[in-house]
Short mmCIF file of C-alpha atoms in Angstrom, two decimals:
data_model
loop_
_atom_site.label_atom_id
_atom_site.label_comp_id
_atom_site.label_asym_id
_atom_site.label_seq_id
_atom_site.Cartn_x
_atom_site.Cartn_y
_atom_site.Cartn_z
CA MET A 1 214.61 123.38 126.31
CA ALA A 2 215.15 121.07 128.91
CA ASN A 3 215.51 117.03 127.66
CA ARG A 4 212.79 115.17 126.99
CA ASP A 5 213.31 111.80 129.23
CA GLU A 6 213.49 109.79 126.52
CA GLY A 7 212.76 106.69 128.81
CA GLU A 8 209.18 107.30 128.97
CA ALA A 9 205.89 107.27 126.92
CA ASN A 10 203.76 110.82 126.57
CA GLY A 11 201.14 109.23 123.93
CA CYS A 12 199.48 106.47 122.53
CA THR A 13 199.78 104.91 119.82
CA PHE A 14 196.46 102.55 117.81
CA GLN A 15 196.94 100.77 114.74
CA TRP A 16 193.78 99.12 113.66
CA LYS A 17 193.83 96.54 110.46
CA ILE A 18 190.15 95.91 108.73
CA GLU A 19 191.43 92.62 106.30
CA ASN A 20 188.22 92.33 103.88
CA VAL A 21 187.62 95.42 104.00
CA SER A 22 186.60 95.88 100.42
CA GLN A 23 183.73 93.17 101.43
CA CYS A 24 182.31 96.82 103.24
CA TRP A 25 180.79 97.83 100.58
CA TRP A 26 177.81 97.05 101.15
CA LEU A 27 177.37 99.81 104.47
CA THR A 28 174.80 102.20 104.24
CA THR A 29 175.53 106.50 105.18
CA GLU A 30 174.74 105.96 108.17
CA GLN A 31 176.68 102.68 108.96
CA ARG A 32 180.38 102.25 110.27
CA ILE A 33 182.55 99.68 111.73
CA LYS A 34 183.90 99.87 115.24
CA SER A 35 187.68 99.34 116.44
CA PRO A 36 188.37 97.45 119.90
CA ALA A 37 187.88 99.57 122.10
CA PHE A 38 191.30 100.98 123.91
CA VAL A 39 192.60 102.12 127.19
CA ALA A 40 194.87 105.22 127.01
CA ASP A 41 196.81 104.74 130.44
CA LEU A 42 198.57 107.96 130.02
CA LEU A 43 195.84 109.95 129.02
CA GLU A 44 194.36 108.86 132.77
CA ASP A 45 192.85 105.75 132.37
CA THR A 46 190.55 107.13 129.32
CA LYS A 47 188.33 104.61 127.00
CA TRP A 48 188.59 105.16 122.94
CA SER A 49 187.07 103.05 119.34
CA LEU A 50 187.75 104.35 116.17
CA TRP A 51 184.89 104.48 113.64
CA PHE A 52 184.81 103.66 110.15
CA TYR A 53 182.83 104.89 108.06
CA PRO A 54 183.82 103.76 104.47
CA THR A 55 180.58 105.66 103.00
CA ASN A 56 180.46 108.86 104.68
CA GLY A 57 178.55 110.71 102.08
CA GLU A 58 178.28 110.18 98.10
CA ASP A 59 182.20 110.27 97.65
CA PHE A 60 184.30 110.01 100.97
CA VAL A 61 185.23 108.38 103.89
CA GLY A 62 185.14 108.92 107.02
CA ILE A 63 187.01 108.32 110.36
CA TYR A 64 186.74 109.37 113.91
CA LEU A 65 187.70 109.22 116.94
CA HIS A 66 185.13 108.29 120.47
CA ARG A 67 185.54 108.54 123.58
CA GLU A 68 183.91 105.46 125.43
CA GLU A 69 180.77 106.04 127.30
CA ASP A 70 181.95 103.88 130.43
CA CYS A 71 185.35 105.38 130.61
CA SER A 72 187.60 106.57 133.60
CA GLY A 73 189.29 109.62 133.86
CA PRO A 74 187.65 113.21 134.42
CA ASP A 75 184.32 114.70 132.61
CA VAL A 76 185.93 116.34 130.10
CA ILE A 77 189.71 115.90 128.26
CA GLU A 78 191.27 118.30 126.16
CA VAL A 79 193.86 116.48 123.49
CA ASN A 80 195.76 116.13 120.14
CA TYR A 81 194.95 113.43 117.92
CA GLU A 82 196.17 112.61 114.18
CA PHE A 83 194.59 110.43 111.66
CA GLU A 84 196.83 107.87 109.72
CA PHE A 85 195.87 105.26 106.41
CA LEU A 86 199.16 103.54 106.47
CA GLY A 87 200.08 101.72 103.27
CA LYS A 88 202.61 98.35 102.83
CA ASP A 89 204.97 97.52 105.17
CA ASP A 90 203.36 101.10 107.42
CA SER A 91 204.25 103.78 104.45
CA LEU A 92 202.52 106.95 105.04
CA ILE A 93 200.03 107.46 102.64
CA SER A 94 197.45 110.15 104.03
CA GLU A 95 197.22 112.32 107.62
CA GLU A 96 195.02 114.70 109.22
CA THR A 97 195.40 116.52 112.94
CA ALA A 98 193.13 117.57 115.04
CA SER A 99 192.69 119.32 118.74
CA ASP A 100 189.52 118.76 120.20
CA SER A 101 188.06 118.31 124.26
CA PHE A 102 185.94 115.31 124.41
CA GLY A 103 183.48 114.34 126.82
CA LYS A 104 182.59 110.80 127.75
CA ASP A 105 180.15 109.27 125.47
CA GLU A 106 181.22 112.66 122.80
CA ILE A 107 183.58 111.60 118.75
CA PHE A 108 185.24 113.74 116.59
CA GLY A 109 187.18 113.33 113.36
CA ALA A 110 187.56 113.43 109.83
CA SER A 111 184.03 113.10 107.75
CA TYR A 112 186.26 113.73 104.82
CA PHE A 113 189.47 112.02 105.08
CA ILE A 114 189.90 110.96 101.97
CA GLU A 115 188.33 110.34 98.79
CA ARG A 116 186.40 107.04 98.40
CA GLU A 117 187.51 106.14 95.06
CA ARG A 118 191.16 106.20 95.64
CA ILE A 119 190.81 104.25 98.35
CA PHE A 120 188.45 101.04 96.34
CA ILE A 121 188.93 101.83 92.81
CA THR A 122 191.65 104.15 91.62
CA GLU A 123 195.13 103.58 94.31
CA ARG A 124 193.47 100.32 95.70
CA GLU A 125 196.77 98.49 95.51
CA THR A 126 198.66 101.50 97.38
CA PHE A 127 195.99 101.50 100.17
CA LEU A 128 194.97 97.93 100.56
CA PRO A 129 197.50 95.93 100.47
CA GLU A 130 196.19 92.65 100.49
CA ASP A 131 193.08 93.91 100.77
CA THR A 132 194.10 95.18 104.41
CA LEU A 133 193.14 98.67 105.49
CA THR A 134 195.50 99.90 108.04
CA VAL A 135 194.34 103.04 110.10
CA GLN A 136 196.81 104.68 113.22
CA CYS A 137 195.99 107.21 115.57
CA THR A 138 197.76 108.39 117.76
CA ILE A 139 196.82 110.59 121.27
CA TRP A 140 198.63 113.22 123.14
CA SER A 141 197.83 115.85 125.20
CA LYS A 142 201.14 117.81 125.25
CA GLU A 143 201.66 120.48 122.74
CA GLU A 144 204.92 118.71 121.13
CA LYS A 145 203.81 115.23 119.45
CA PRO A 146 205.25 112.65 121.24
CA ILE A 147 208.59 110.25 119.98
CA ARG A 148 207.81 107.75 122.26
CA SER A 149 203.86 105.93 122.44
CA LYS A 150 202.84 102.98 123.92
CA HIS A 151 201.60 101.08 120.77
CA LEU A 152 198.15 99.86 121.34
CA TYR A 153 197.23 97.37 118.00
CA ALA A 154 194.20 95.95 116.71
CA LYS A 155 192.65 93.37 114.44
CA THR A 156 189.52 93.17 112.55
CA VAL A 157 188.93 90.51 110.09
CA PHE A 158 185.24 90.07 107.42
CA ASN A 159 184.52 86.78 106.78
CA VAL A 160 184.68 86.46 103.35
CA ASN A 161 183.96 82.58 102.16
CA ARG A 162 186.25 81.33 98.62
CA ARG A 163 185.25 79.25 95.73
CA TYR A 164 187.28 77.43 92.89
CA LEU A 165 186.26 76.12 89.86
CA VAL A 166 188.27 75.07 87.15
CA TRP A 167 186.09 75.63 84.05
CA ARG A 168 187.58 72.94 80.76
CA ILE A 169 185.38 74.15 77.50
CA ASP A 170 186.72 72.11 74.25
CA MET A 171 186.32 73.27 70.97
CA PHE A 172 186.89 76.92 72.29
CA SER A 173 187.32 78.28 69.08
CA THR A 174 184.54 76.87 67.09
CA ARG A 175 181.80 76.99 68.98
CA ARG A 176 179.03 78.86 68.96
CA PHE A 177 176.33 78.54 71.16
CA ALA A 178 176.42 79.02 74.83
CA LEU A 179 177.42 76.69 78.12
CA ARG A 180 177.09 76.34 80.92
CA ASN A 181 177.82 74.93 84.36
CA LYS A 182 177.11 75.36 87.79
CA LEU A 183 178.43 75.51 91.51
CA GLU A 184 176.82 75.09 94.65
CA ASP A 185 177.63 75.19 98.05
CA GLY A 186 175.98 75.98 101.38
CA LEU A 187 175.59 79.94 100.91
CA ASN A 188 174.88 79.37 96.90
CA ASP A 189 173.42 77.84 94.22
CA PHE A 190 174.10 79.56 90.95
CA ASP A 191 174.59 78.26 87.14
CA LEU A 192 177.40 80.26 84.80
CA VAL A 193 176.26 80.86 81.26
CA LEU A 194 179.13 81.41 78.83
CA ASN A 195 177.97 83.53 75.86
CA GLU A 196 178.78 84.22 72.66
CA THR A 197 179.87 87.81 71.35
CA LEU A 198 181.81 90.04 69.27
CA GLY A 199 185.52 89.42 68.88
CA LEU A 200 187.26 87.82 72.01
CA GLU A 201 184.66 88.94 74.61
CA LYS A 202 182.74 86.80 75.54
CA GLU A 203 179.47 87.38 78.30
CA MET A 204 179.39 85.11 81.51
CA VAL A 205 175.46 85.30 83.22
CA ILE A 206 175.60 84.32 87.00
CA ILE A 207 171.90 83.29 87.72
CA MET A 208 171.45 83.14 90.94
CA ASN A 209 168.82 80.55 91.49
CA SER A 210 169.15 80.52 95.23
CA PHE A 211 171.60 82.63 97.56
CA ASP A 212 171.77 83.61 101.13
CA GLU A 213 169.74 86.70 102.32
CA ARG A 214 172.66 87.42 104.47
CA ILE A 215 175.09 88.02 101.05
CA LYS A 216 175.70 91.21 100.71
CA TYR A 217 178.91 91.34 98.47
CA PHE A 218 179.86 89.28 95.68
CA SER A 219 182.65 88.74 93.49
CA ILE A 220 183.79 87.20 90.23
CA LYS A 221 187.44 86.81 89.24
CA THR A 222 188.50 84.99 85.63
CA SER A 223 191.74 84.01 84.57
CA ILE A 224 193.16 81.62 81.14
CA ILE A 225 194.92 78.81 82.50
CA ASP A 226 198.02 78.34 80.25
CA SER A 227 199.80 75.33 79.32
CA GLU A 228 202.34 75.99 81.39
CA GLY A 229 199.96 76.40 84.16
CA LYS A 230 200.10 80.34 84.60
CA LYS A 231 197.19 82.46 84.52
CA GLU A 232 196.67 84.96 82.46
CA ASN A 233 193.95 87.90 83.89
CA CYS A 234 190.70 87.87 82.11
CA GLY A 235 188.80 90.55 84.61
CA MET A 236 187.01 91.30 87.54
CA ASN A 237 183.72 92.14 88.64
CA GLU A 238 182.00 93.42 91.85
CA TYR A 239 178.50 93.29 93.12
CA PHE A 240 176.76 94.24 95.79
CA ALA A 241 172.99 93.68 97.64
CA ASP A 242 170.90 95.24 94.87
CA ASP A 243 172.58 93.37 92.00
CA LEU A 244 171.98 89.95 93.86
CA GLU A 245 168.49 90.57 94.09
CA LYS A 246 168.04 90.78 91.00
CA GLY A 247 168.97 87.14 90.48
CA VAL A 248 170.54 87.63 87.19
CA LEU A 249 174.02 89.37 87.13
CA SER A 250 176.23 90.36 83.99
CA TYR A 251 180.37 90.09 83.32
CA ILE A 252 181.49 90.56 80.30
CA LEU A 253 185.11 88.41 79.61
CA ASN A 254 188.01 90.16 78.42
CA PHE A 255 190.32 88.03 76.99
CA PRO A 256 194.07 88.66 75.46
CA LYS A 257 194.37 89.46 72.09
CA LYS A 258 197.38 86.75 71.27
CA LEU A 259 194.63 84.60 72.45
CA MET A 260 193.97 83.17 69.26
CA GLU A 261 197.65 84.02 67.74
CA TYR A 262 199.30 81.60 70.32
CA LYS A 263 196.82 78.90 70.34
CA SER A 264 199.49 76.01 71.53
CA LEU A 265 200.01 78.55 74.81
CA TYR A 266 196.20 79.73 75.82
CA LEU A 267 194.47 76.43 73.28
CA PRO A 268 196.12 73.66 73.31
CA ASN A 269 194.21 70.88 71.51
CA ASP A 270 191.48 73.92 71.11
CA VAL A 271 190.69 73.51 74.92
CA LEU A 272 190.08 76.17 77.17
CA CYS A 273 191.49 76.49 80.50
CA LEU A 274 189.17 79.10 82.48
CA ASN A 275 190.10 79.86 86.07
CA CYS A 276 187.21 81.50 88.34
CA GLU A 277 187.89 82.55 91.34
CA PHE A 278 184.79 83.54 93.97
CA ALA A 279 184.43 85.71 96.92
CA PHE A 280 180.70 86.76 98.85
CA SER A 281 180.54 87.86 102.30
CA THR A 282 177.64 88.50 104.94
CA GLU A 283 178.25 91.54 107.85
CA THR A 284 179.76 89.24 109.93
CA VAL A 285 182.99 89.85 111.51
CA LEU A 286 185.51 86.60 111.60
CA TYR A 287 187.47 87.44 115.19
CA GLU A 288 188.63 90.75 116.55
CA PHE A 289 192.23 91.09 118.16
CA PHE A 290 194.02 93.42 120.33
CA GLY A 291 197.54 93.20 121.38
CA SER A 292 199.58 96.26 122.90
CA GLY A 293 203.57 96.96 123.13
CA ILE A 294 206.08 100.16 123.48
CA THR A 295 207.46 102.31 120.42
CA SER A 296 209.99 104.75 119.76
CA THR A 297 210.78 106.31 116.21
CA GLU A 298 214.44 106.66 117.87
CA LEU A 299 215.19 102.68 119.06
CA LYS A 300 217.19 101.72 116.61
CA ASN A 301 216.35 98.37 117.27
CA GLU A 302 212.65 98.36 117.36
CA ASP A 303 214.35 99.96 113.19
CA VAL A 304 216.24 96.65 112.82
CA ARG A 305 213.65 94.77 113.59
CA LYS A 306 211.02 96.34 111.65
CA GLU A 307 213.76 96.61 108.32
CA LYS A 308 214.29 92.53 108.97
CA SER A 309 209.59 92.38 109.17
CA ARG A 310 209.90 94.34 105.83
CA ASN A 311 213.10 91.61 104.51
CA ALA A 312 210.07 88.84 105.23
CA THR A 313 207.38 90.50 103.77
CA VAL A 314 209.23 90.95 101.05
CA LEU A 315 209.97 87.65 100.71
CA THR A 316 206.85 85.70 101.34
CA ASP A 317 205.07 88.63 98.88
CA ASP A 318 208.27 86.79 96.05
CA LEU A 319 206.66 83.31 96.66
CA LYS A 320 202.82 83.78 96.91
CA SER A 321 203.50 85.25 93.39
CA MET A 322 205.91 82.19 92.64
CA TYR A 323 202.48 80.53 93.29
CA ASN A 324 199.62 82.61 92.15
CA ASP A 325 201.84 83.26 88.91
CA GLY A 326 203.31 79.10 88.65
CA ILE A 327 206.39 81.30 87.69
CA LEU A 328 208.67 78.66 87.00
CA SER A 329 206.90 75.49 87.96
CA ASP A 330 207.83 72.02 86.76
CA THR A 331 205.41 69.60 88.98
CA GLU A 332 200.97 70.19 89.75
CA LEU A 333 199.20 68.29 91.84
CA ARG A 334 195.46 67.68 90.25
CA THR A 335 192.55 67.50 92.23
CA SER A 336 189.45 66.47 90.55
CA THR A 337 188.49 69.46 89.33
CA GLN A 338 191.81 71.26 88.93
CA THR A 339 195.56 71.67 89.22
CA PHE A 340 197.69 73.15 90.99
CA PRO A 341 201.13 74.04 89.13
CA ALA A 342 204.38 74.02 92.36
CA HIS A 343 207.39 73.41 92.60
CA LYS A 344 209.16 70.61 93.61
CA ASN A 345 212.27 72.20 95.71
CA ILE A 346 209.60 73.64 97.60
CA LEU A 347 207.24 70.77 98.48
CA SER A 348 209.96 68.90 99.34
CA ALA A 349 210.89 71.38 101.78
CA ARG A 350 208.23 71.92 103.31
CA SER A 351 206.66 68.23 103.01
CA PRO A 352 208.90 65.69 103.90
CA VAL A 353 206.04 63.36 102.32
CA PHE A 354 206.15 65.14 98.15
CA ARG A 355 210.24 64.44 99.13
CA ARG A 356 210.18 60.63 98.79
CA MET A 357 207.96 61.74 95.85
CA PHE A 358 210.42 63.62 94.36
CA SER A 359 213.92 61.85 95.01
CA ASN A 360 212.71 58.38 94.85
CA ASP A 361 211.92 56.62 91.39
CA MET A 362 208.08 56.77 91.91
CA LYS A 363 205.80 58.19 88.82
CA GLU A 364 205.18 61.56 90.10
CA LYS A 365 209.38 62.16 89.51
CA SER A 366 209.02 61.30 86.16
CA SER A 367 205.90 62.01 84.86
CA GLY A 368 205.79 65.46 87.30
CA LEU A 369 202.39 65.52 87.49
CA VAL A 370 201.14 64.62 91.23
CA ASP A 371 196.83 63.23 91.37
CA ILE A 372 195.54 64.07 95.08
CA THR A 373 191.64 63.22 93.67
CA ASP A 374 191.46 62.86 97.70
CA LEU A 375 191.68 66.30 98.59
CA GLU A 376 188.95 69.28 97.49
CA GLU A 377 190.65 71.99 95.25
CA ASP A 378 190.23 74.64 98.45
CA THR A 379 192.17 72.51 100.58
CA VAL A 380 195.04 71.93 98.31
CA HIS A 381 194.72 75.43 97.23
CA ARG A 382 195.28 76.54 101.14
CA MET A 383 198.41 73.87 101.88
CA LEU A 384 199.88 74.87 99.05
CA LEU A 385 198.84 78.59 100.23
CA TYR A 386 200.68 77.68 103.34
CA VAL A 387 204.15 76.12 101.80
CA TYR A 388 205.03 78.91 100.33
CA THR A 389 203.76 81.92 102.23
CA ASP A 390 204.04 80.43 106.50
CA SER A 391 200.36 81.82 106.42
CA LEU A 392 196.45 81.21 106.41
CA GLU A 393 193.58 82.90 105.41
CA ASP A 394 189.93 82.73 106.28
CA LEU A 395 189.60 79.35 108.41
CA GLN A 396 186.75 78.13 109.44
CA TYR A 397 185.99 74.53 111.27
CA GLU A 398 185.58 72.17 108.58
CA SER A 399 188.10 74.09 106.03
CA ALA A 400 190.77 73.64 109.13
CA SER A 401 189.44 69.80 110.08
CA LYS A 402 190.21 68.82 106.15
CA LEU A 403 193.43 71.41 106.12
CA TYR A 404 194.36 69.34 109.11
CA GLU A 405 194.31 66.21 107.67
CA ALA A 406 196.06 67.32 104.44
CA ALA A 407 198.76 68.35 106.25
CA ASP A 408 199.31 65.04 108.27
CA LYS A 409 198.61 62.88 105.11
CA TYR A 410 202.11 65.36 103.87
CA GLU A 411 203.26 64.87 107.46
CA ILE A 412 203.46 69.24 107.25
CA MET A 413 203.48 69.55 111.02
CA PRO A 414 203.72 73.06 112.10
CA LEU A 415 200.72 73.06 109.57
CA LYS A 416 199.04 70.80 111.43
CA SER A 417 199.47 71.97 114.56
CA LYS A 418 198.57 75.55 114.14
CA CYS A 419 195.28 73.57 112.56
CA SER A 420 194.98 71.72 115.51
CA SER A 421 195.15 75.02 117.26
CA PHE A 422 192.62 76.48 115.38
CA LEU A 423 190.60 73.42 116.18
CA LYS A 424 190.66 73.56 119.84
CA GLY A 425 189.77 76.90 120.11
CA SER A 426 186.51 76.48 117.59
CA LEU A 427 184.30 73.52 119.67
CA SER A 428 181.49 73.60 120.40
CA SER A 429 178.05 71.64 121.00
CA THR A 430 178.04 71.18 117.86
CA THR A 431 181.84 70.53 116.74
CA ALA A 432 183.23 68.39 119.45
CA CYS A 433 181.98 65.22 118.49
CA ASP A 434 182.99 65.20 115.01
CA ALA A 435 186.83 66.91 116.26
CA LEU A 436 186.20 64.18 118.67
CA ILE A 437 186.02 61.16 115.56
CA LEU A 438 189.26 63.81 113.49
CA ALA A 439 191.46 63.03 116.86
CA ASP A 440 190.99 59.13 116.95
CA ARG A 441 191.16 58.82 112.89
CA HIS A 442 194.70 60.41 112.77
CA GLN A 443 195.72 59.22 116.90
CA ASP A 444 196.92 62.73 118.11
CA LYS A 445 196.34 61.85 121.11
CA ASP A 446 197.04 65.74 122.59
CA LEU A 447 193.60 67.19 120.17
CA GLU A 448 191.98 64.04 121.44
CA SER A 449 192.32 65.48 124.92
CA ALA A 450 191.63 68.66 124.67
CA VAL A 451 188.71 67.52 122.90
CA GLN A 452 187.34 64.70 125.42
CA ASP A 453 187.97 68.18 128.53
CA TYR A 454 185.96 70.05 126.22
CA ILE A 455 183.56 68.22 126.25
CA LEU A 456 183.73 66.84 129.87
CA ASP A 457 183.29 70.54 130.81
CA HIS A 458 180.14 71.15 128.87
CA GLU A 459 177.38 69.40 129.67
CA GLU A 460 174.74 71.11 126.25
CA VAL A 461 177.65 68.41 124.75
CA PHE A 462 175.25 65.47 125.86
CA ARG A 463 172.12 66.57 125.30
CA SER A 464 172.94 68.10 122.06
CA GLN A 465 171.80 65.83 118.89
CA GLU A 466 175.76 65.32 117.57
CA TRP A 467 176.29 63.18 120.53
CA MET A 468 173.17 61.34 120.63
CA HIS A 469 174.46 60.29 116.68
CA PHE A 470 178.31 59.91 118.23
CA MET A 471 176.91 57.83 120.70
CA ASP A 472 175.20 55.77 117.91
CA THR A 473 178.41 55.27 115.75
CA ASN A 474 181.01 55.50 118.25
CA ILE A 475 180.42 53.20 120.59
CA LYS A 476 184.27 52.96 121.71
CA LEU A 477 185.06 56.98 122.51
CA ALA A 478 181.55 57.36 123.44
CA ALA A 479 182.71 55.14 126.32
CA ASP A 480 186.31 56.68 127.09
CA ILE A 481 184.09 59.91 127.29
CA MET A 482 181.75 58.36 129.69
CA TYR A 483 184.62 55.90 131.57
CA ARG A 484 185.99 59.75 132.49
CA LYS A 485 183.04 61.85 133.76
CA ILE A 486 182.12 58.89 136.17
CA ASN A 487 185.80 58.73 137.46
CA PRO A 488 187.01 62.14 136.82
CA VAL A 489 191.13 62.15 138.07
CA LYS A 490 191.88 63.32 141.33
CA ILE A 491 195.23 65.85 141.26
CA LEU A 492 196.89 64.64 145.01
CA PRO A 493 198.74 67.40 146.80
CA CYS A 494 202.40 66.92 146.01
CA ASN A 495 204.75 66.28 149.37
CA VAL A 496 207.61 69.26 149.66
#
């Protein structure tokens, strides 16, 4: 058999990551998640997409290949295709190969690809690292599966809101009556009631006073923060649309059996520090991303790059674990509602402000406690997550603007730059004025100029209520904009 020209790609591999996929349990049997469409130029410029059904019947998930209706190429094309579910570091978990003839707007695939329970429950850590499902589909027209293929990749991110609450319970071991706490935000308003039960179990009842009807999924995860700042898991529970409509959710906390035996660790001064993490999502897709490249099983340089990427991933995971678990922490960041264990060396490496705190003769150096009551706990959590992992999660305009201010305060310049880029991409008639005030307050000329350009290019800003209020309260900034509007900068031609 003649040697294949290894320099020419002869197939198409499409990798699709669905982030926050566990939030999709609310989908009914008929509902699907559709990937961004992609064009396989090596298969006569045909256009395709993947369809994922999280609830394809009672017990299985389904994955399908769909040829788009607005598609180039012949009326019917016969292709081979292979579905793969990938785990951490793109390790293969499950695969299935088929061959079909696709007309335009036709779909084929695996109705019973894998048991739903394996993905979302029994083997969740394997299938959903970081709550991300990775689906890969390779398409080719020849009999042999291609060695080298054009690699396309896409990401779909479901919008997830997270809230954190630290509940300090005094006289925990002697209390015999219910306790009540409250959490309010723009989407939810609910009461937490902790009831006495037998043994080391306690029941938390969540009374939904009001919640956004778009919310289809709600979860709560609890842990005890011990005297060393480490977290001891007390369980997690998930609720879906039908549960939320009842208005009252019940959740059993399973405290560790050693709780009373090691009171000095878990109950210093008989105070229990209960950490509650809430997550809730609507059916909103936060964003989709698409890209392309070339991959080959025989490209050694690519193997080296993958190995470096894996090593970086392992390091990031280890640092994230240090942050989440508070392993060997030697300082604490304290907001008005929560305390975050941290490590002086890591904070000092990422922030000149923290480095000065811990290097000079300041109270933070001796006490090991940094008070940051001017920042919200969610902002501090996001800042620390970036400090340890160089990553950002679930940013929205409001959280990005608060994180921008925190990054500026602690001189974490890469984080400030990322937040600035996010804010520029999130400008609208309702956010532009606020972004301009933010840029002016922090003397960020680059961000200020970008916001001014946006406002001048979008007349609807001048007709908004936000602009009317902005003119009343920020006369100088509004005047600068109007001056540029009346006297636009003229670009003169260069003399060569």
